[in-house]
Amino acid sequence: MEKATRQHTKAHNQRLVLNKIYHTPKISRAGVARMTGLTRSTVSENVSELILEGLVAEIGHGKSAGGKPPILLDVVDDARQIIGIDLASGEFRGAIVNLRGAIQHRINLPVENRSGEMAFELVFNIIDQLVAKADTPLLGIGIGTPGLIDAGSGVVQNAVNLDWQNLPVADILKEHYLLPIFIANDSQLSALAEYNFGESHRVPNLMLIKIGRGVGAGVILNQQLHYGDGFGAGEIGHIKVEENGELCRCGNYGCLETRLSSRYIRWKAKELALKNNDSLLNQFAATQKEITNEDVLKAYQGGDPCVQNIVKEVGTRLGKALTYLVSFLDINRIVIAGSVSMFGDGLINPAIQELKAGTLSALSNNLEVHVSSLGEDIVILGSAGMVLQNELGIF
Amino acid sequence: MEKATRQHTKAHNQRLVLNKIYHTPKISRAGVARMTGLTRSTVSENVSELILEGLVAEIGHGKSAGGKPPILLDVVDDARQIIGIDLASGEFRGAIVNLRGAIQHRINLPVENRSGEMAFELVFNIIDQLVAKADTPLLGIGIGTPGLIDAGSGVVQNAVNLDWQNLPVADILKEHYLLPIFIANDSQLSALAEYNFGESHRVPNLMLIKIGRGVGAGVILNQQLHYGDGFGAGEIGHIKVEENGELCRCGNYGCLETRLSSRYIRWKAKELALKNNDSLLNQFAATQKEITNEDVLKAYQGGDPCVQNIVKEVGTRLGKALTYLVSFLDINRIVIAGSVSMFGDGLINPAIQELKAGTLSALSNNLEVHVSSLGEDIVILGSAGMVLQNELGIF
């Protein structure tokens, strides 16, 4: 509840005007004034500046309400480009996106077990290639990565998969590229992607569960990404769910991600195939060959009962975790992302069943659980959304 | 991100000024201007109005910084009174409190199994008595009750203990008393009480777990009480925690509150006493006499190993539920309230142990778990805080 200084007010008003135009295509200056409560002259002044910066354009005339027909405004979607980077999967993925999250150029580089400095070199490499492809001014670079990331200072506190500790990623890249740099946890950014560009566009409260090699979550509360007191919000992968469970890569036993991850599904599929001659995965049982996510999906779609049971078990486990989160926060919109979301309803239906059995009906009656439609681009888009919010105040 | 109309702006600025004076005792007009970014003349105008309304007073002069010594301002704590009502326990409790949450008059009325209309009569009764005792203008009436309460419209959607369904409590009382009326869930309001008047004063993110006959939670996120999409946030009592658990009063089996409540502790204490001659509660074993919370506390303090084990078990259960909430939200401040909090460290230590074993250390390293110091007044104070926020913008 801070009232800002005059300089702040000016910047705040310009963001307010841009945000309104962004979310209300074909709005007039008078419409912006009405919706923001700013005076006509303040709006006109701000719109002029935004047109000068190329961010907003006049796109024609609306219907007259008696007098002069109003001039309609819109954001110029391609006025700026944003680089979004996803360091969360087996390959580093990067893309150039426009102000509406449309992907315009894409580069994927295999990580091949690089970590530490080698992995950082690869980040430079992918950004170099993307910067070279940019053909309008870059608004900034956003990066998503698993781990504990201080999104405020841009420091990676701990990213186990990359072997980065207390690494001031934003500062290092800022010095090199002379561009605004933002970095945050990949699951948190996935929630932002869904809020900005997904089917849950501007849903004020939503939770996203990203299930891939590990499991993480992101949560939008009151239209804002919630980072938590130590930027660790959504780190649900290491909740202990079994007293004498499997060894987790974190060193503890029985963590949620030992039961809710693509790793677990592949491991369990192979184990069951060993005991079951009917399994479509039986070919892998006696070999050293690794089962891939695609192998498991094919067996699942082929009706393999072993795999179908595993997916159901994993969905139930997801539902059990959600009973706590839904009961505590009463959030109706739940989005599932990550590679394990490929099982769709096979995963979601047992989760919903478990949720409904394990919470008050008043909390579960209005639930909407669905798979994100953003697919593999979700972290890239979330990274771009973070730049959009920080640099232009669009959220 | 709405810019308000002129009328709104004026009201907003006055709330801003009052809020700043409330939280910064002995501030000068210049200090308010500096901290809010409002102009000196806007601040002076607003302060004059607040003085006229009796809410703010000049309380002396500060040190001169060369020129005229500044006039110091403060809120007049007794300028208004608020009625806070707690319908969550075995008796209805009400109090008159001042603007700082100091309790000035108190009335408790035994409920004696009243529900439905009879319970509502008792609410009129307690408010009548409190209104009669008020000796300064009443700001409004706040009410806290278990159940699903639409705090926006003041409608009790479902309060099982009172047998109220879809009851427009705020409207009914507003018509009768011609005062602003607010009603919300008792556990949610307990979190607000802790934020407004407790040891967690203005801690931006905190979660409160209230464990009494049932168990509920409240959560402050970014300085705001989070109600949830359907006002059900914090309804954790009916999370299914055991597959073949005890029958819960909600009709399901294995709900959290069958294992985490004063009811469970008393039941389990009696059951164990039956089997254990050494138990200090053995006297109750063969009788029909009910064990009270005080009996259990006395046995606990007397070193009864049965009761100590039960409290430890309940603390562990609390810790297990918290692993989900802490991992998902990364909130460092956890407050325990309700009658079961009387066991203090006996409850909290096993909860912390379970939490630390069941979450990433990065999430649990900075945790602070403590018992609320607000005791039995917590719902009354939360109710008063809700009136304070809605009527004066103080939060």
mmCIF file of C-alpha atoms in Angstrom, chain B residues 37-374:
data_model
loop_
_atom_site.group_PDB
_atom_site.id
_atom_site.type_symbol
_atom_site.label_atom_id
_atom_site.label_comp_id
_atom_site.label_asym_id
_atom_site.label_seq_id
_atom_site.Cartn_x
_atom_site.Cartn_y
_atom_site.Cartn_z
ATOM 1 C CA GLY B 37 4.755 9.687 -1.493
ATOM 2 C CA LEU B 38 1.664 11.884 -1.115
ATOM 3 C CA THR B 39 2.118 15.650 -1.240
ATOM 4 C CA ARG B 40 2.383 17.598 2.025
ATOM 5 C CA SER B 41 -0.928 19.337 1.307
ATOM 6 C CA THR B 42 -2.785 16.076 0.600
ATOM 7 C CA VAL B 43 -1.427 14.632 3.848
ATOM 8 C CA SER B 44 -2.386 17.737 5.828
ATOM 9 C CA GLU B 45 -5.889 17.701 4.404
ATOM 10 C CA ASN B 46 -6.340 14.033 5.254
ATOM 11 C CA VAL B 47 -4.863 14.394 8.733
ATOM 12 C CA SER B 48 -7.247 17.287 9.431
ATOM 13 C CA GLU B 49 -10.199 15.113 8.494
ATOM 14 C CA LEU B 50 -8.916 12.211 10.601
ATOM 15 C CA ILE B 51 -8.481 14.560 13.590
ATOM 16 C CA LEU B 52 -12.003 15.857 13.031
ATOM 17 C CA GLU B 53 -13.292 12.280 13.045
ATOM 18 C CA GLY B 54 -11.407 11.736 16.295
ATOM 19 C CA LEU B 55 -9.350 8.881 14.850
ATOM 20 C CA VAL B 56 -6.028 10.721 14.985
ATOM 21 C CA ALA B 57 -4.638 13.188 17.550
ATOM 22 C CA GLU B 58 -1.657 15.481 17.845
ATOM 23 C CA ILE B 59 0.330 14.120 20.788
ATOM 24 C CA GLY B 60 3.193 16.614 21.202
ATOM 25 C CA HIS B 61 6.259 17.915 19.457
ATOM 26 C CA GLY B 62 9.265 16.060 18.107
ATOM 27 C CA LYS B 63 12.853 17.269 17.971
ATOM 28 C CA SER B 64 13.490 20.211 15.727
ATOM 29 C CA ALA B 65 15.752 19.607 12.760
ATOM 30 C CA GLY B 66 16.615 23.316 12.663
ATOM 31 C CA GLY B 67 13.224 24.884 12.035
ATOM 32 C CA LYS B 68 9.915 24.484 13.813
ATOM 33 C CA PRO B 69 9.707 21.229 15.810
ATOM 34 C CA PRO B 70 7.338 18.812 14.041
ATOM 35 C CA ILE B 71 3.944 17.954 15.534
ATOM 36 C CA LEU B 72 3.680 14.257 16.290
ATOM 37 C CA LEU B 73 0.591 12.229 15.403
ATOM 38 C CA ASP B 74 -0.907 9.004 16.658
ATOM 39 C CA VAL B 75 -4.089 7.018 16.273
ATOM 40 C CA VAL B 76 -6.523 7.440 19.180
ATOM 41 C CA ASP B 77 -6.727 3.802 20.244
ATOM 42 C CA ASP B 78 -10.071 4.245 21.983
ATOM 43 C CA ALA B 79 -11.690 6.403 19.305
ATOM 44 C CA ARG B 80 -13.891 3.518 18.210
ATOM 45 C CA GLN B 81 -14.900 0.156 19.588
ATOM 46 C CA ILE B 82 -15.308 -3.118 17.718
ATOM 47 C CA ILE B 83 -17.372 -6.129 18.701
ATOM 48 C CA GLY B 84 -15.695 -9.466 18.046
ATOM 49 C CA ILE B 85 -17.619 -12.745 18.359
ATOM 50 C CA ASP B 86 -16.300 -16.318 18.467
ATOM 51 C CA LEU B 87 -18.846 -19.052 17.700
ATOM 52 C CA ALA B 88 -16.215 -21.785 17.427
ATOM 53 C CA SER B 89 -16.126 -23.266 20.906
ATOM 54 C CA GLY B 90 -18.439 -24.847 23.461
ATOM 55 C CA GLU B 91 -19.576 -21.397 24.546
ATOM 56 C CA PHE B 92 -20.207 -18.315 22.434
ATOM 57 C CA ARG B 93 -17.607 -15.716 23.306
ATOM 58 C CA GLY B 94 -17.840 -12.035 22.582
ATOM 59 C CA ALA B 95 -15.868 -8.945 23.477
ATOM 60 C CA ILE B 96 -15.576 -5.244 22.925
ATOM 61 C CA VAL B 97 -12.083 -4.359 21.739
ATOM 62 C CA ASN B 98 -10.444 -1.067 20.887
ATOM 63 C CA LEU B 99 -8.532 -0.169 17.713
ATOM 64 C CA ARG B 100 -5.376 -1.921 18.996
ATOM 65 C CA GLY B 101 -7.161 -5.131 19.902
ATOM 66 C CA ALA B 102 -7.230 -4.438 23.657
ATOM 67 C CA ILE B 103 -10.168 -6.280 25.187
ATOM 68 C CA GLN B 104 -12.376 -3.924 27.181
ATOM 69 C CA HIS B 105 -15.394 -6.025 28.006
ATOM 70 C CA ARG B 106 -16.135 -9.696 27.675
ATOM 71 C CA ILE B 107 -19.211 -11.941 27.674
ATOM 72 C CA ASN B 108 -19.342 -15.752 27.396
ATOM 73 C CA LEU B 109 -22.641 -17.602 27.008
ATOM 74 C CA PRO B 110 -22.914 -21.393 27.230
ATOM 75 C CA VAL B 111 -24.308 -22.922 24.038
ATOM 76 C CA GLU B 112 -25.750 -26.043 25.692
ATOM 77 C CA ASN B 113 -26.321 -27.882 22.406
ATOM 78 C CA ARG B 114 -28.297 -25.061 20.850
ATOM 79 C CA SER B 115 -28.194 -25.034 17.062
ATOM 80 C CA GLY B 116 -30.201 -23.590 14.187
ATOM 81 C CA GLU B 117 -32.505 -20.739 15.223
ATOM 82 C CA MET B 118 -31.813 -21.232 18.919
ATOM 83 C CA ALA B 119 -28.109 -20.668 18.282
ATOM 84 C CA PHE B 120 -28.931 -17.573 16.250
ATOM 85 C CA GLU B 121 -31.021 -16.239 19.152
ATOM 86 C CA LEU B 122 -27.976 -16.655 21.348
ATOM 87 C CA VAL B 123 -25.941 -14.598 18.888
ATOM 88 C CA PHE B 124 -28.489 -11.777 19.134
ATOM 89 C CA ASN B 125 -28.343 -12.139 22.899
ATOM 90 C CA ILE B 126 -24.561 -11.818 23.129
ATOM 91 C CA ILE B 127 -24.444 -8.905 20.686
ATOM 92 C CA ASP B 128 -27.278 -7.117 22.526
ATOM 93 C CA GLN B 129 -25.346 -7.349 25.765
ATOM 94 C CA LEU B 130 -22.134 -6.103 24.157
ATOM 95 C CA VAL B 131 -23.811 -3.236 22.290
ATOM 96 C CA ALA B 132 -25.294 -2.120 25.619
ATOM 97 C CA LYS B 133 -21.796 -1.995 27.122
ATOM 98 C CA ALA B 134 -20.221 0.025 24.299
ATOM 99 C CA ASP B 135 -19.337 3.562 25.334
ATOM 100 C CA THR B 136 -17.783 4.922 22.151
ATOM 101 C CA PRO B 137 -19.041 4.687 18.553
ATOM 102 C CA LEU B 138 -18.972 1.105 17.251
ATOM 103 C CA LEU B 139 -16.991 0.543 14.088
ATOM 104 C CA GLY B 140 -18.738 -2.732 13.369
ATOM 105 C CA ILE B 141 -19.212 -6.350 14.389
ATOM 106 C CA GLY B 142 -16.986 -9.229 13.310
ATOM 107 C CA ILE B 143 -17.898 -12.887 13.742
ATOM 108 C CA GLY B 144 -15.849 -16.046 13.393
ATOM 109 C CA THR B 145 -17.387 -19.493 13.094
ATOM 110 C CA PRO B 146 -16.308 -22.924 11.856
ATOM 111 C CA GLY B 147 -17.607 -23.944 8.468
ATOM 112 C CA LEU B 148 -17.711 -22.659 4.949
ATOM 113 C CA ILE B 149 -18.400 -18.930 5.097
ATOM 114 C CA ASP B 150 -18.631 -16.564 2.145
ATOM 115 C CA ALA B 151 -16.803 -13.666 3.745
ATOM 116 C CA GLY B 152 -17.610 -11.459 0.767
ATOM 117 C CA SER B 153 -21.379 -11.616 1.103
ATOM 118 C CA GLY B 154 -21.493 -12.579 4.774
ATOM 119 C CA VAL B 155 -23.405 -15.778 4.066
ATOM 120 C CA VAL B 156 -22.767 -18.920 6.111
ATOM 121 C CA GLN B 157 -22.866 -21.587 3.419
ATOM 122 C CA ASN B 158 -22.522 -24.461 5.821
ATOM 123 C CA ALA B 159 -21.697 -24.516 9.526
ATOM 124 C CA VAL B 160 -22.258 -28.071 10.737
ATOM 125 C CA ASN B 161 -21.800 -27.360 14.445
ATOM 126 C CA LEU B 162 -24.517 -24.654 14.357
ATOM 127 C CA ASP B 163 -26.687 -26.376 11.742
ATOM 128 C CA TRP B 164 -26.761 -23.228 9.615
ATOM 129 C CA GLN B 165 -26.985 -23.578 5.820
ATOM 130 C CA ASN B 166 -27.039 -20.706 3.337
ATOM 131 C CA LEU B 167 -27.817 -18.257 6.100
ATOM 132 C CA PRO B 168 -27.225 -14.559 5.238
ATOM 133 C CA VAL B 169 -25.927 -13.753 8.708
ATOM 134 C CA ALA B 170 -24.392 -10.391 7.807
ATOM 135 C CA ASP B 171 -27.565 -9.088 6.158
ATOM 136 C CA ILE B 172 -29.806 -10.222 9.022
ATOM 137 C CA LEU B 173 -27.604 -8.621 11.672
ATOM 138 C CA LYS B 174 -27.001 -5.476 9.599
ATOM 139 C CA GLU B 175 -30.730 -4.861 9.372
ATOM 140 C CA HIS B 176 -31.112 -5.319 13.103
ATOM 141 C CA TYR B 177 -28.118 -3.413 14.428
ATOM 142 C CA LEU B 178 -27.553 -0.908 11.594
ATOM 143 C CA LEU B 179 -23.831 -1.558 11.864
ATOM 144 C CA PRO B 180 -21.270 -2.995 9.415
ATOM 145 C CA ILE B 181 -21.189 -6.782 9.928
ATOM 146 C CA PHE B 182 -18.480 -9.184 8.748
ATOM 147 C CA ILE B 183 -18.305 -12.939 9.185
ATOM 148 C CA ALA B 184 -15.641 -15.459 8.206
ATOM 149 C CA ASN B 185 -14.239 -18.871 9.092
ATOM 150 C CA ASP B 186 -12.725 -19.051 12.581
ATOM 151 C CA SER B 187 -9.394 -20.579 11.508
ATOM 152 C CA GLN B 188 -8.956 -18.052 8.722
ATOM 153 C CA LEU B 189 -9.638 -15.256 11.218
ATOM 154 C CA SER B 190 -7.164 -16.777 13.671
ATOM 155 C CA ALA B 191 -4.441 -16.248 11.072
ATOM 156 C CA LEU B 192 -5.583 -12.637 10.688
ATOM 157 C CA ALA B 193 -5.503 -12.186 14.478
ATOM 158 C CA GLU B 194 -1.932 -13.446 14.576
ATOM 159 C CA TYR B 195 -0.989 -11.104 11.732
ATOM 160 C CA ASN B 196 -2.726 -8.069 13.266
ATOM 161 C CA PHE B 197 -2.225 -8.505 16.996
ATOM 162 C CA GLY B 198 0.004 -11.527 17.625
ATOM 163 C CA GLU B 199 3.714 -12.225 17.782
ATOM 164 C CA SER B 200 3.649 -12.621 14.002
ATOM 165 C CA HIS B 201 2.562 -8.991 13.666
ATOM 166 C CA ARG B 202 2.790 -8.054 9.995
ATOM 167 C CA VAL B 203 4.794 -11.112 8.966
ATOM 168 C CA PRO B 204 3.888 -11.092 5.241
ATOM 169 C CA ASN B 205 3.454 -14.873 4.850
ATOM 170 C CA LEU B 206 2.282 -17.081 7.668
ATOM 171 C CA MET B 207 0.204 -20.170 8.178
ATOM 172 C CA LEU B 208 -1.810 -20.902 11.264
ATOM 173 C CA ILE B 209 -3.093 -24.331 12.280
ATOM 174 C CA LYS B 210 -5.924 -24.291 14.799
ATOM 175 C CA ILE B 211 -6.324 -27.611 16.563
ATOM 176 C CA GLY B 212 -9.264 -27.945 18.905
ATOM 177 C CA ARG B 213 -12.269 -30.247 18.594
ATOM 178 C CA GLY B 214 -11.499 -30.200 14.874
ATOM 179 C CA VAL B 215 -8.578 -28.863 12.887
ATOM 180 C CA GLY B 216 -8.529 -25.945 10.474
ATOM 181 C CA ALA B 217 -5.985 -23.558 9.028
ATOM 182 C CA GLY B 218 -5.619 -19.983 7.920
ATOM 183 C CA VAL B 219 -3.002 -18.468 5.684
ATOM 184 C CA ILE B 220 -1.720 -14.950 5.191
ATOM 185 C CA LEU B 221 -0.070 -14.506 1.798
ATOM 186 C CA ASN B 222 1.582 -11.265 0.822
ATOM 187 C CA GLN B 223 -0.022 -9.493 3.809
ATOM 188 C CA GLN B 224 -3.525 -10.619 2.841
ATOM 189 C CA LEU B 225 -5.776 -13.269 4.306
ATOM 190 C CA HIS B 226 -6.277 -15.883 1.587
ATOM 191 C CA TYR B 227 -9.901 -17.082 1.475
ATOM 192 C CA GLY B 228 -9.649 -19.365 -1.576
ATOM 193 C CA ASP B 229 -11.819 -19.586 -4.681
ATOM 194 C CA GLY B 230 -14.829 -20.798 -2.702
ATOM 195 C CA PHE B 231 -13.867 -19.323 0.696
ATOM 196 C CA GLY B 232 -12.793 -22.817 1.791
ATOM 197 C CA ALA B 233 -9.056 -22.231 2.249
ATOM 198 C CA GLY B 234 -7.790 -23.948 5.390
ATOM 199 C CA GLU B 235 -10.418 -26.701 5.490
ATOM 200 C CA ILE B 236 -7.768 -29.315 6.168
ATOM 201 C CA GLY B 237 -9.719 -31.298 8.758
ATOM 202 C CA HIS B 238 -11.198 -33.674 6.229
ATOM 203 C CA ILE B 239 -8.102 -34.561 4.251
ATOM 204 C CA LYS B 240 -8.098 -38.346 4.115
ATOM 205 C CA VAL B 241 -4.937 -39.500 5.870
ATOM 206 C CA GLU B 242 -5.768 -43.157 6.526
ATOM 207 C CA GLU B 243 -7.240 -45.649 4.115
ATOM 208 C CA ASN B 244 -9.166 -47.617 6.744
ATOM 209 C CA GLY B 245 -9.354 -45.011 9.438
ATOM 210 C CA GLU B 246 -11.891 -44.012 12.069
ATOM 211 C CA LEU B 247 -15.341 -42.724 11.203
ATOM 212 C CA CYS B 248 -15.306 -38.923 11.117
ATOM 213 C CA ARG B 249 -18.261 -36.710 12.066
ATOM 214 C CA CYS B 250 -18.390 -35.719 8.361
ATOM 215 C CA GLY B 251 -19.380 -39.289 7.467
ATOM 216 C CA ASN B 252 -16.083 -40.240 5.800
ATOM 217 C CA TYR B 253 -13.354 -42.411 7.261
ATOM 218 C CA GLY B 254 -9.754 -41.571 8.121
ATOM 219 C CA CYS B 255 -10.006 -37.753 8.002
ATOM 220 C CA LEU B 256 -7.117 -35.751 9.440
ATOM 221 C CA GLU B 257 -9.205 -34.546 12.362
ATOM 222 C CA THR B 258 -9.863 -38.105 13.506
ATOM 223 C CA ARG B 259 -6.119 -38.129 14.314
ATOM 224 C CA LEU B 260 -5.375 -34.474 14.981
ATOM 225 C CA SER B 261 -7.857 -32.969 17.434
ATOM 226 C CA SER B 262 -8.615 -32.736 21.151
ATOM 227 C CA ARG B 263 -11.382 -35.291 20.576
ATOM 228 C CA TYR B 264 -8.825 -37.846 19.334
ATOM 229 C CA ILE B 265 -6.458 -37.163 22.213
ATOM 230 C CA ARG B 266 -9.181 -37.661 24.815
ATOM 231 C CA TRP B 267 -10.490 -40.807 23.139
ATOM 232 C CA LYS B 268 -7.040 -42.315 22.732
ATOM 233 C CA ALA B 269 -6.061 -41.361 26.284
ATOM 234 C CA LYS B 270 -9.057 -43.202 27.684
ATOM 235 C CA GLU B 271 -8.395 -46.197 25.474
ATOM 236 C CA LEU B 272 -4.762 -46.449 26.557
ATOM 237 C CA ALA B 273 -5.608 -45.873 30.200
ATOM 238 C CA LEU B 274 -7.851 -48.923 29.994
ATOM 239 C CA LYS B 275 -4.858 -51.081 29.160
ATOM 240 C CA ASN B 276 -2.316 -49.461 31.390
ATOM 241 C CA ASN B 277 -2.529 -49.502 35.157
ATOM 242 C CA ASP B 278 0.271 -46.964 35.483
ATOM 243 C CA SER B 279 -1.606 -44.309 33.560
ATOM 244 C CA LEU B 280 -2.663 -41.328 35.602
ATOM 245 C CA LEU B 281 -5.916 -41.483 33.661
ATOM 246 C CA ASN B 282 -6.607 -45.023 34.814
ATOM 247 C CA GLN B 283 -9.371 -43.721 37.109
ATOM 248 C CA PHE B 284 -11.406 -42.908 33.953
ATOM 249 C CA ALA B 285 -10.857 -46.264 32.344
ATOM 250 C CA ALA B 286 -13.713 -48.191 33.851
ATOM 251 C CA THR B 287 -16.099 -45.253 34.322
ATOM 252 C CA GLN B 288 -18.482 -43.559 31.972
ATOM 253 C CA LYS B 289 -16.986 -40.226 32.969
ATOM 254 C CA GLU B 290 -15.677 -38.127 30.112
ATOM 255 C CA ILE B 291 -12.016 -37.127 30.188
ATOM 256 C CA THR B 292 -11.627 -33.352 29.781
ATOM 257 C CA ASN B 293 -8.778 -31.486 28.083
ATOM 258 C CA GLU B 294 -7.678 -30.392 31.553
ATOM 259 C CA ASP B 295 -7.504 -34.009 32.782
ATOM 260 C CA VAL B 296 -5.291 -34.899 29.839
ATOM 261 C CA LEU B 297 -3.065 -31.853 30.354
ATOM 262 C CA LYS B 298 -2.665 -32.681 34.030
ATOM 263 C CA ALA B 299 -1.679 -36.271 33.196
ATOM 264 C CA TYR B 300 0.725 -34.984 30.539
ATOM 265 C CA GLN B 301 2.351 -32.567 32.951
ATOM 266 C CA GLY B 302 2.451 -35.303 35.575
ATOM 267 C CA GLY B 303 4.651 -37.328 33.243
ATOM 268 C CA ASP B 304 2.069 -39.939 32.169
ATOM 269 C CA PRO B 305 3.948 -41.869 29.445
ATOM 270 C CA CYS B 306 0.719 -42.863 27.649
ATOM 271 C CA VAL B 307 -0.386 -39.276 27.250
ATOM 272 C CA GLN B 308 3.104 -38.155 26.314
ATOM 273 C CA ASN B 309 3.132 -40.739 23.551
ATOM 274 C CA ILE B 310 -0.249 -39.596 22.284
ATOM 275 C CA VAL B 311 0.872 -35.968 22.165
ATOM 276 C CA LYS B 312 4.015 -37.018 20.332
ATOM 277 C CA GLU B 313 1.968 -39.021 17.848
ATOM 278 C CA VAL B 314 -0.345 -36.065 17.260
ATOM 279 C CA GLY B 315 2.632 -33.723 16.820
ATOM 280 C CA THR B 316 4.113 -36.103 14.272
ATOM 281 C CA ARG B 317 0.805 -36.179 12.416
ATOM 282 C CA LEU B 318 0.769 -32.376 12.398
ATOM 283 C CA GLY B 319 4.327 -32.341 11.049
ATOM 284 C CA LYS B 320 3.400 -34.756 8.279
ATOM 285 C CA ALA B 321 0.559 -32.512 7.086
ATOM 286 C CA LEU B 322 2.875 -29.512 7.281
ATOM 287 C CA THR B 323 5.460 -31.146 4.986
ATOM 288 C CA TYR B 324 2.987 -30.727 2.119
ATOM 289 C CA LEU B 325 2.069 -27.159 2.963
ATOM 290 C CA VAL B 326 5.598 -25.942 3.642
ATOM 291 C CA SER B 327 6.970 -27.611 0.511
ATOM 292 C CA PHE B 328 4.243 -26.143 -1.649
ATOM 293 C CA LEU B 329 4.260 -22.592 -0.300
ATOM 294 C CA ASP B 330 7.700 -22.144 1.310
ATOM 295 C CA ILE B 331 6.289 -20.213 4.250
ATOM 296 C CA ASN B 332 8.657 -19.902 7.211
ATOM 297 C CA ARG B 333 6.263 -18.813 9.922
ATOM 298 C CA ILE B 334 3.905 -21.414 11.344
ATOM 299 C CA VAL B 335 1.650 -20.664 14.303
ATOM 300 C CA ILE B 336 -0.301 -23.241 16.295
ATOM 301 C CA ALA B 337 -3.535 -22.247 18.040
ATOM 302 C CA GLY B 338 -6.579 -23.936 19.554
ATOM 303 C CA SER B 339 -6.893 -26.000 22.728
ATOM 304 C CA VAL B 340 -4.392 -28.670 21.646
ATOM 305 C CA SER B 341 -1.669 -26.000 21.518
ATOM 306 C CA MET B 342 -1.648 -26.248 25.338
ATOM 307 C CA PHE B 343 0.876 -29.074 24.959
ATOM 308 C CA GLY B 344 3.402 -26.547 23.633
ATOM 309 C CA ASP B 345 6.799 -28.001 22.775
ATOM 310 C CA GLY B 346 5.483 -31.507 23.425
ATOM 311 C CA LEU B 347 3.392 -31.041 20.308
ATOM 312 C CA ILE B 348 5.679 -28.747 18.330
ATOM 313 C CA ASN B 349 8.983 -30.579 18.681
ATOM 314 C CA PRO B 350 7.842 -33.832 17.051
ATOM 315 C CA ALA B 351 6.103 -31.742 14.370
ATOM 316 C CA ILE B 352 9.346 -29.921 13.581
ATOM 317 C CA GLN B 353 11.268 -33.192 13.604
ATOM 318 C CA GLU B 354 8.825 -34.709 11.104
ATOM 319 C CA LEU B 355 8.922 -31.542 8.997
ATOM 320 C CA LYS B 356 12.700 -31.523 8.844
ATOM 321 C CA ALA B 357 12.811 -35.208 7.951
ATOM 322 C CA GLY B 358 10.154 -34.811 5.287
ATOM 323 C CA THR B 359 11.140 -31.674 3.321
ATOM 324 C CA LEU B 360 14.200 -30.241 1.606
ATOM 325 C CA SER B 361 16.493 -28.674 4.196
ATOM 326 C CA ALA B 362 16.425 -25.424 2.207
ATOM 327 C CA LEU B 363 12.715 -25.199 3.029
ATOM 328 C CA SER B 364 12.899 -26.190 6.681
ATOM 329 C CA ASN B 365 16.082 -24.402 7.745
ATOM 330 C CA ASN B 366 14.406 -21.094 8.459
ATOM 331 C CA LEU B 367 11.150 -22.412 9.883
ATOM 332 C CA GLU B 368 9.746 -20.828 13.005
ATOM 333 C CA VAL B 369 6.959 -22.844 14.593
ATOM 334 C CA HIS B 370 5.379 -21.502 17.765
ATOM 335 C CA VAL B 371 2.180 -21.454 19.783
ATOM 336 C CA SER B 372 0.051 -18.342 19.446
ATOM 337 C CA SER B 373 0.147 -16.120 22.495
ATOM 338 C CA LEU B 374 -3.403 -14.903 21.832
#
